[in-house]
Short mmCIF file of C-alpha atoms in Angstrom, two decimals:
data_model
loop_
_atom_site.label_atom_id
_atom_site.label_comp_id
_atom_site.label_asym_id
_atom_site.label_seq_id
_atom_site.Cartn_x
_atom_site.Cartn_y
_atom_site.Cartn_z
CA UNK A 1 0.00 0.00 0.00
CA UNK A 2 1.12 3.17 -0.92
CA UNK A 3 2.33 5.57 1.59
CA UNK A 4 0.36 8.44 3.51
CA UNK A 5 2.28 10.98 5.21
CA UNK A 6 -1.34 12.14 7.05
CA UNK A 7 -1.91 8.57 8.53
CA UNK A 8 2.06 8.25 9.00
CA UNK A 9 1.56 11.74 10.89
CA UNK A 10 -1.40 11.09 13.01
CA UNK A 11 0.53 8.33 14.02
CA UNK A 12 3.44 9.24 15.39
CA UNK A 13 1.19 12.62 17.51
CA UNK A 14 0.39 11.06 21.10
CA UNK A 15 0.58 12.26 24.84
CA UNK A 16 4.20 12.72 24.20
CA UNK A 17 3.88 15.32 21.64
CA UNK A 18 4.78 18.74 22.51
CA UNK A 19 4.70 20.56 18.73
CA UNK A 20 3.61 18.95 15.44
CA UNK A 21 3.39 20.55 12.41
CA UNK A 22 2.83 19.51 8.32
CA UNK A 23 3.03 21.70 5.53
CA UNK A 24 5.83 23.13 3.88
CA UNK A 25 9.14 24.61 4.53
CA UNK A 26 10.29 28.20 3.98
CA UNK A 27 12.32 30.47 6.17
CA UNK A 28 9.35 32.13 7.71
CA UNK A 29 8.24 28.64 8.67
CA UNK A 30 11.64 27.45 10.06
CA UNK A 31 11.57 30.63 12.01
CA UNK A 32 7.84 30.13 13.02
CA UNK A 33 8.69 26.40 14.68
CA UNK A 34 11.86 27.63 16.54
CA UNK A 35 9.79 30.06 18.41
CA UNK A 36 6.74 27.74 18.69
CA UNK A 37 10.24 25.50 20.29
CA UNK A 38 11.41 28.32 22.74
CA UNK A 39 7.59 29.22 23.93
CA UNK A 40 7.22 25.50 24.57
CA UNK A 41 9.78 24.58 26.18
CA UNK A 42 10.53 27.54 28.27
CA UNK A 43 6.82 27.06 29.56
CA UNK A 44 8.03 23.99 31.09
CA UNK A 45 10.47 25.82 32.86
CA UNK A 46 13.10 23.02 31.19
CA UNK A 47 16.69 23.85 32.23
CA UNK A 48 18.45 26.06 29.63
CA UNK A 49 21.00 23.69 28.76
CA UNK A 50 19.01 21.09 27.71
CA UNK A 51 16.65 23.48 25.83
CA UNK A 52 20.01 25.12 24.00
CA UNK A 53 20.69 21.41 22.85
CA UNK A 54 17.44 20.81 21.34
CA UNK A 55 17.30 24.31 19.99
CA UNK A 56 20.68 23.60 18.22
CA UNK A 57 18.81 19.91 16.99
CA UNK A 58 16.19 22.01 15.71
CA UNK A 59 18.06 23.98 13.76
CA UNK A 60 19.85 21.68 11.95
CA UNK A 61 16.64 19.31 11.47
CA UNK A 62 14.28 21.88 10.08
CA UNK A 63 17.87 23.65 7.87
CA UNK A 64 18.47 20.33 6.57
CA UNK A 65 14.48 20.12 5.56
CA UNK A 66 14.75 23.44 4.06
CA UNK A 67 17.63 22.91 2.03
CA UNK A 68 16.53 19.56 0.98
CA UNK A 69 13.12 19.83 0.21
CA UNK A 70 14.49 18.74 -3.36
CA UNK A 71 11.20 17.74 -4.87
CA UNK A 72 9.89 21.37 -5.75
CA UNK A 73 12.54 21.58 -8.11
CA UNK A 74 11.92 18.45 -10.23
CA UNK A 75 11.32 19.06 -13.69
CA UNK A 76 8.44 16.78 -13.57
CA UNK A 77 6.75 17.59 -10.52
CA UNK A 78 5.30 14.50 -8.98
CA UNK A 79 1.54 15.45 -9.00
CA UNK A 80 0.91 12.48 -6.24
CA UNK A 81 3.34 14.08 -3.56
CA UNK A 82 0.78 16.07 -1.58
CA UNK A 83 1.34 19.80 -1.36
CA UNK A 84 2.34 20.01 2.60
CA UNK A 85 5.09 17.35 2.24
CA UNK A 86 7.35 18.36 5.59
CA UNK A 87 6.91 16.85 8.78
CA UNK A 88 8.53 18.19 12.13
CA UNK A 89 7.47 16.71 15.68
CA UNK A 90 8.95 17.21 18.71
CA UNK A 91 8.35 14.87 21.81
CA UNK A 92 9.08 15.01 25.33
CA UNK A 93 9.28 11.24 26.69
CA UNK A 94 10.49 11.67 29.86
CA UNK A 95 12.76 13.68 32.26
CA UNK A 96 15.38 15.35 30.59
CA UNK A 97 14.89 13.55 27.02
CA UNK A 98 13.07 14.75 23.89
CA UNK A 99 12.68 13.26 20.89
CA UNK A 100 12.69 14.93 17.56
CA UNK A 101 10.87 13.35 14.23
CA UNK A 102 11.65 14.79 10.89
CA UNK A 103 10.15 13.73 7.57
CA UNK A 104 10.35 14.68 3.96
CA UNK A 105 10.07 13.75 0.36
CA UNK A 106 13.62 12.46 -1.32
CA UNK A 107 14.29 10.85 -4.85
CA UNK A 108 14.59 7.35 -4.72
CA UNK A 109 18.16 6.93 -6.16
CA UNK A 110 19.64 9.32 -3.26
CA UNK A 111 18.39 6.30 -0.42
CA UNK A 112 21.03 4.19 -1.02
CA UNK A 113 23.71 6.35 -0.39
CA UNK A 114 22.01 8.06 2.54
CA UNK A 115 21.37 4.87 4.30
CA UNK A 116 25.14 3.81 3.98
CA UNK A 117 26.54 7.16 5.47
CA UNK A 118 23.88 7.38 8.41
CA UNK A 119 24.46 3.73 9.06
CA UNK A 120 28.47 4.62 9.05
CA UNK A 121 27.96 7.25 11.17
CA UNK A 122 26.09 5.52 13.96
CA UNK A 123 28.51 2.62 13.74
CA UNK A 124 31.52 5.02 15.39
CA UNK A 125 32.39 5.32 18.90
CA UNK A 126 31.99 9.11 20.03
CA UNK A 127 35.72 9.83 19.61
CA UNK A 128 35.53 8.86 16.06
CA UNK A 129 32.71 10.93 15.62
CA UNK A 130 34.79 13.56 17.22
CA UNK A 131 37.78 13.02 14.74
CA UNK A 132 35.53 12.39 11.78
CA UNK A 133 33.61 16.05 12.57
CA UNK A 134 37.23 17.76 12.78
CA UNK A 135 38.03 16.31 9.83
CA UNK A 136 34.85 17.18 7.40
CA UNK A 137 34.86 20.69 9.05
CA UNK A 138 38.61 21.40 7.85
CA UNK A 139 38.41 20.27 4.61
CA UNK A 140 37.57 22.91 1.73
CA UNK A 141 34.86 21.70 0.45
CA UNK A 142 31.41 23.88 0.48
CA UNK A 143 28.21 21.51 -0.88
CA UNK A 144 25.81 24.22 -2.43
CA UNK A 145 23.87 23.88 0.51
CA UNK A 146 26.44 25.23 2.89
CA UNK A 147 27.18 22.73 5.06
CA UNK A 148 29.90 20.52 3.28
CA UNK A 149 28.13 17.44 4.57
CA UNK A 150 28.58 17.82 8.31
CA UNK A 151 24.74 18.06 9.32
CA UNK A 152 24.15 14.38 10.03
CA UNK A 153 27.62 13.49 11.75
CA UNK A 154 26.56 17.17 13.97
CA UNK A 155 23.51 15.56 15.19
CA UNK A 156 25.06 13.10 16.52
CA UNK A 157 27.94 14.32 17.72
CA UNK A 158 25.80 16.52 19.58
CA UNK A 159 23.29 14.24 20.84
CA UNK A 160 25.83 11.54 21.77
CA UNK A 161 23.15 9.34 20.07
CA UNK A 162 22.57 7.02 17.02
CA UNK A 163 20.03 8.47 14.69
CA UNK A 164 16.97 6.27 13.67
CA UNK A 165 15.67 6.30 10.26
CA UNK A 166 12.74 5.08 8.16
CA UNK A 167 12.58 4.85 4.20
CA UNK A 168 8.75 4.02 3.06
CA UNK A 169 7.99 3.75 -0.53
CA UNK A 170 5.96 5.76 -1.61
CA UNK A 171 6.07 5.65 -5.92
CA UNK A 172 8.64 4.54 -8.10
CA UNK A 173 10.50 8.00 -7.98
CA UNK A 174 9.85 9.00 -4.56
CA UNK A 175 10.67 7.44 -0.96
CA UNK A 176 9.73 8.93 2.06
CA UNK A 177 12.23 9.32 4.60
CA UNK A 178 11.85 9.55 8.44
CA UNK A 179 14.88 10.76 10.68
CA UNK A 180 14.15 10.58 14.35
CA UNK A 181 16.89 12.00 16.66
CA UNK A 182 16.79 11.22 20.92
CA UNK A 183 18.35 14.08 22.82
CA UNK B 1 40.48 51.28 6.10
CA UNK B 2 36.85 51.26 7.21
CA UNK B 3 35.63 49.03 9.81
CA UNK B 4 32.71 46.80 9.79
CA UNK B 5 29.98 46.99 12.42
CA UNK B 6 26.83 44.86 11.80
CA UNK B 7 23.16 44.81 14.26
CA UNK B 8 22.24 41.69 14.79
CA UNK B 9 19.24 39.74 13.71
CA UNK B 10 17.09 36.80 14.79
CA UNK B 11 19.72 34.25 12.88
CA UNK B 12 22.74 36.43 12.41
CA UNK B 13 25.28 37.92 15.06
CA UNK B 14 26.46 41.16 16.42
CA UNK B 15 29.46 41.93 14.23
CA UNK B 16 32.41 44.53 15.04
CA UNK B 17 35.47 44.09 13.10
CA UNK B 18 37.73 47.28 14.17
CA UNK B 19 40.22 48.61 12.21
CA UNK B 20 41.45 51.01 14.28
CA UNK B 21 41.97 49.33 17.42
CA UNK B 22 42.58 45.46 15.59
CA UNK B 23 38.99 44.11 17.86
CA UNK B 24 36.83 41.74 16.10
CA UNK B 25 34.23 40.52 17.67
CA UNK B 26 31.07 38.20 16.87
CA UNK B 27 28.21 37.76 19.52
CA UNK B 28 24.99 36.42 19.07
CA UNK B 29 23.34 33.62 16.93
CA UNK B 30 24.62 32.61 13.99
CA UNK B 31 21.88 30.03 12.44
CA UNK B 32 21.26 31.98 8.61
CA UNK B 33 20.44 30.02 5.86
CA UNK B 34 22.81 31.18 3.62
CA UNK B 35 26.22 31.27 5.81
CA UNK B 36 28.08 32.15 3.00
CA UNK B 37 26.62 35.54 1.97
CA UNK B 38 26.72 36.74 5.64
CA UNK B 39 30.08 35.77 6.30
CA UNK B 40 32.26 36.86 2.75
CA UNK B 41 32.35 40.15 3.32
CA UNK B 42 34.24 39.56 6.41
CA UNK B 43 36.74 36.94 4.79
CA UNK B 44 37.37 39.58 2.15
CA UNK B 45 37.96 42.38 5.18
CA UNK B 46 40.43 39.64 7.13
CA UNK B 47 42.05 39.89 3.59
CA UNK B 48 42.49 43.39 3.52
CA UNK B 49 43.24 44.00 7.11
CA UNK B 50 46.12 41.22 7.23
CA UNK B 51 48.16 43.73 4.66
CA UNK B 52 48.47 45.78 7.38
CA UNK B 53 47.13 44.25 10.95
CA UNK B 54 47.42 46.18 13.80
CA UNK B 55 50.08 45.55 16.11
CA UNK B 56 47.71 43.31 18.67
CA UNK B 57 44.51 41.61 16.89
CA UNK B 58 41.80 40.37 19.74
CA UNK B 59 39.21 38.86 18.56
CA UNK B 60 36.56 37.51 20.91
CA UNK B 61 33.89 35.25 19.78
CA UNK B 62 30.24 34.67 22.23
CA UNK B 63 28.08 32.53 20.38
CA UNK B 64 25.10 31.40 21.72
CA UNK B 65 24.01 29.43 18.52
CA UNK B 66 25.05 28.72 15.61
CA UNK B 67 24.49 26.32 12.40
CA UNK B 68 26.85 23.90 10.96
CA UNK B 69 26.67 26.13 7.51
CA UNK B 70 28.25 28.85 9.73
CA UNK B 71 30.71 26.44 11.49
CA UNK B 72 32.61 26.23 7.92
CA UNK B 73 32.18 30.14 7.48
CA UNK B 74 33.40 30.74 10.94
CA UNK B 75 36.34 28.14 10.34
CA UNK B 76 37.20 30.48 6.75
CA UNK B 77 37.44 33.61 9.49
CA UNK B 78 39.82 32.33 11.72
CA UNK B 79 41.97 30.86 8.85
CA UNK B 80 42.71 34.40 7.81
CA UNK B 81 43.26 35.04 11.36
CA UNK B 82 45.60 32.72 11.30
CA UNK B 83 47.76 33.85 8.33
CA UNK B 84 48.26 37.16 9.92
CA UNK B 85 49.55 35.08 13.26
CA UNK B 86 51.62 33.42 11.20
CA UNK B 87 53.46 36.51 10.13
CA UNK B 88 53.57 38.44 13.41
CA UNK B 89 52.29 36.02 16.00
CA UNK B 90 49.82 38.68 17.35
CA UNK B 91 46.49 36.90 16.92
CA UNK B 92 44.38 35.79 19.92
CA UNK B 93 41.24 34.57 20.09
CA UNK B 94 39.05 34.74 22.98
CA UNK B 95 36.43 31.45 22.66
CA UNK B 96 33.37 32.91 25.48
CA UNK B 97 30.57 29.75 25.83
CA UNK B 98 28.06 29.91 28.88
CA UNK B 99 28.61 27.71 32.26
CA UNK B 100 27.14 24.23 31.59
CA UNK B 101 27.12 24.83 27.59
CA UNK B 102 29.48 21.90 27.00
CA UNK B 103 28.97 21.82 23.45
CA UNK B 104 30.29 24.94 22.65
CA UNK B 105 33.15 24.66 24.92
CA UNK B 106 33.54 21.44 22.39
CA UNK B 107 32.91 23.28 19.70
CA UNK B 108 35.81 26.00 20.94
CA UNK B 109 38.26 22.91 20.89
CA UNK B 110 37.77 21.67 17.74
CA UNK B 111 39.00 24.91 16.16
CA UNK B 112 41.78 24.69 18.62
CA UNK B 113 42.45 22.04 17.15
CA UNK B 114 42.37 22.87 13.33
CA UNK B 115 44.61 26.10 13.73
CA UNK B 116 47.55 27.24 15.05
CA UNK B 117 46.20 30.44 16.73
CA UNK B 118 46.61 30.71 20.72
CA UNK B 119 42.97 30.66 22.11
CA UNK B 120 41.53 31.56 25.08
CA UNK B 121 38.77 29.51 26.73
CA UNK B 122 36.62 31.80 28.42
CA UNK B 123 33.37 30.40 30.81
CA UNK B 124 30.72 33.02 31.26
CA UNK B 125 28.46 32.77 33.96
CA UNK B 126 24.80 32.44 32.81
#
């Protein structure tokens, strides 16, 4: 059965869920959920540092969906991919840990290779991660997006966690990809 | 030559590059979506400046945020920095990160790392 990002985002909203939102991604929107972020989480009276640290996750997550929210410039625009095609949730499961939930649209030939470096990634012990960062960051390469491909390893060098992932087909073009980050 | 002084905004720092005292400073967030725009204009200044760097250059950095597109950008600063240390081993920088923030005391070390610039660890009280 094909895949339905309302269903797949009713799903993952429970108790737990602190901010949800679907639709698309623009600057004012990035902007929008960052502050929707700091109202709800200073509400809690949560301690700054761990609020910084999901700030920072936040940033990254909803950058990375903004920068790779490829599918709107296909030439051939994939009709079936409904119009509000980003997901962002942020849960609090307990104590000091949140959990963030990402998902977006990606062509179907870029899971392969995304699969192998997140899987790589979570494989390392944290002082590889550490090495592996310093490494990326000092090299001279810029990607077009900016970030020279460090936004995945900064997650979790920052999180000191493995990040979980979910491909679900959802055409022949187009996959579906979940990230979910623990912090 | 003129010096640079920049307000900051909800995603980009407080900016003071000082050419007649040789104090640079960057305070603030730093999370814009395009890291590169904000931060050429201040590589090409570095580039300028380093002709002729004043005899002390401080530069103090007090981040509070910033995005790994800006991590590179930032990294491109301090490697000018570091060319005019390397001529006249006058360059410090003072790395400021907030009690508890142990990520951007991290982040502070890794740049430490990279370059060959005496810097200054500096814990602010929140």
């Amino acid at each position: 059965m094909a895949f339905e990002l309302e269903k797949w985002y009713n799903k993952n909203k429970n108790e737990n869920t602190l901010l949800s939102y679907m639709g698309k991604i623009s600057e004012k929107e990035v902007n929008q959920i960052l502050d929707n972020i700091d109202d709800v989480l200073s509400k809690k009276e949560e301690k700054r540092k761990v609020i910084k640290k999901i700030y920072n996750v936040a940033i990254e997550t909803l950058q990375n969906l903004y920068h790779h929210a490829d599918i709107s410039t296909d030439k051939h625009i994939n009709t079936e991919i409904p119009k509000n095609n980003i997901a962002f949730l942020l849960e609090h499961l307990k104590d000091e840990k949140y959990l963030i939930i990402t998902g977006n649209f990606i062509r179907k030939t870029n899971t392969r290779l995304l699969k192998e470096r997140i899987d790589q990634l979570n494989f390392l012990s944290k002082e590889e991660v550490k090495s592996l960062y310093r490494l990326i960051l000092n090299n001279e390469e810029f990607s077009n997006k900016g970030g020279g491909g460090l936004g995945i390893i900064d997650l979790i060098k920052r999180t000191g966690n493995n990040i979980g992932y979910d491909f679900y087909y959802f055409n022949k073009d187009y996959i579906f990809f979940s990230l979910r980050i623990a912090i | 030559m003129e010096s640079i002084k920049i307000e900051k905004t909800r995603k980009t720092p407080d900016v003071i590059f000082n050419a007649e005292t040789g104090v640079i400073q960057i305070e603030g967030k730093s999370i814009p979506e395009n890291s590169i725009e904000f931060y050429k204009p201040l590589v090409d200044w570095l580039d300028e400046y380093g002709k002729n760097p004043k005899e002390k250059t401080e530069v103090n950095i007090k981040l509070e945020y910033f995005n790994t597109s800006s991590s590179k950008c930032i990294l491109d600063v301090f490697k000018k920095l570091e060319t005019i240390h390397k001529e006249n081993e006058n360059v410090i920088i003072n790395w400021h990160y907030e009690e508890d923030d142990e990520d951007m005391l991290e982040a502070g070390e890794d740049y430490q790392s990279i370059l060959k610039i005496p810097f200054n660890m500096i814990e602010m009280e929140e």
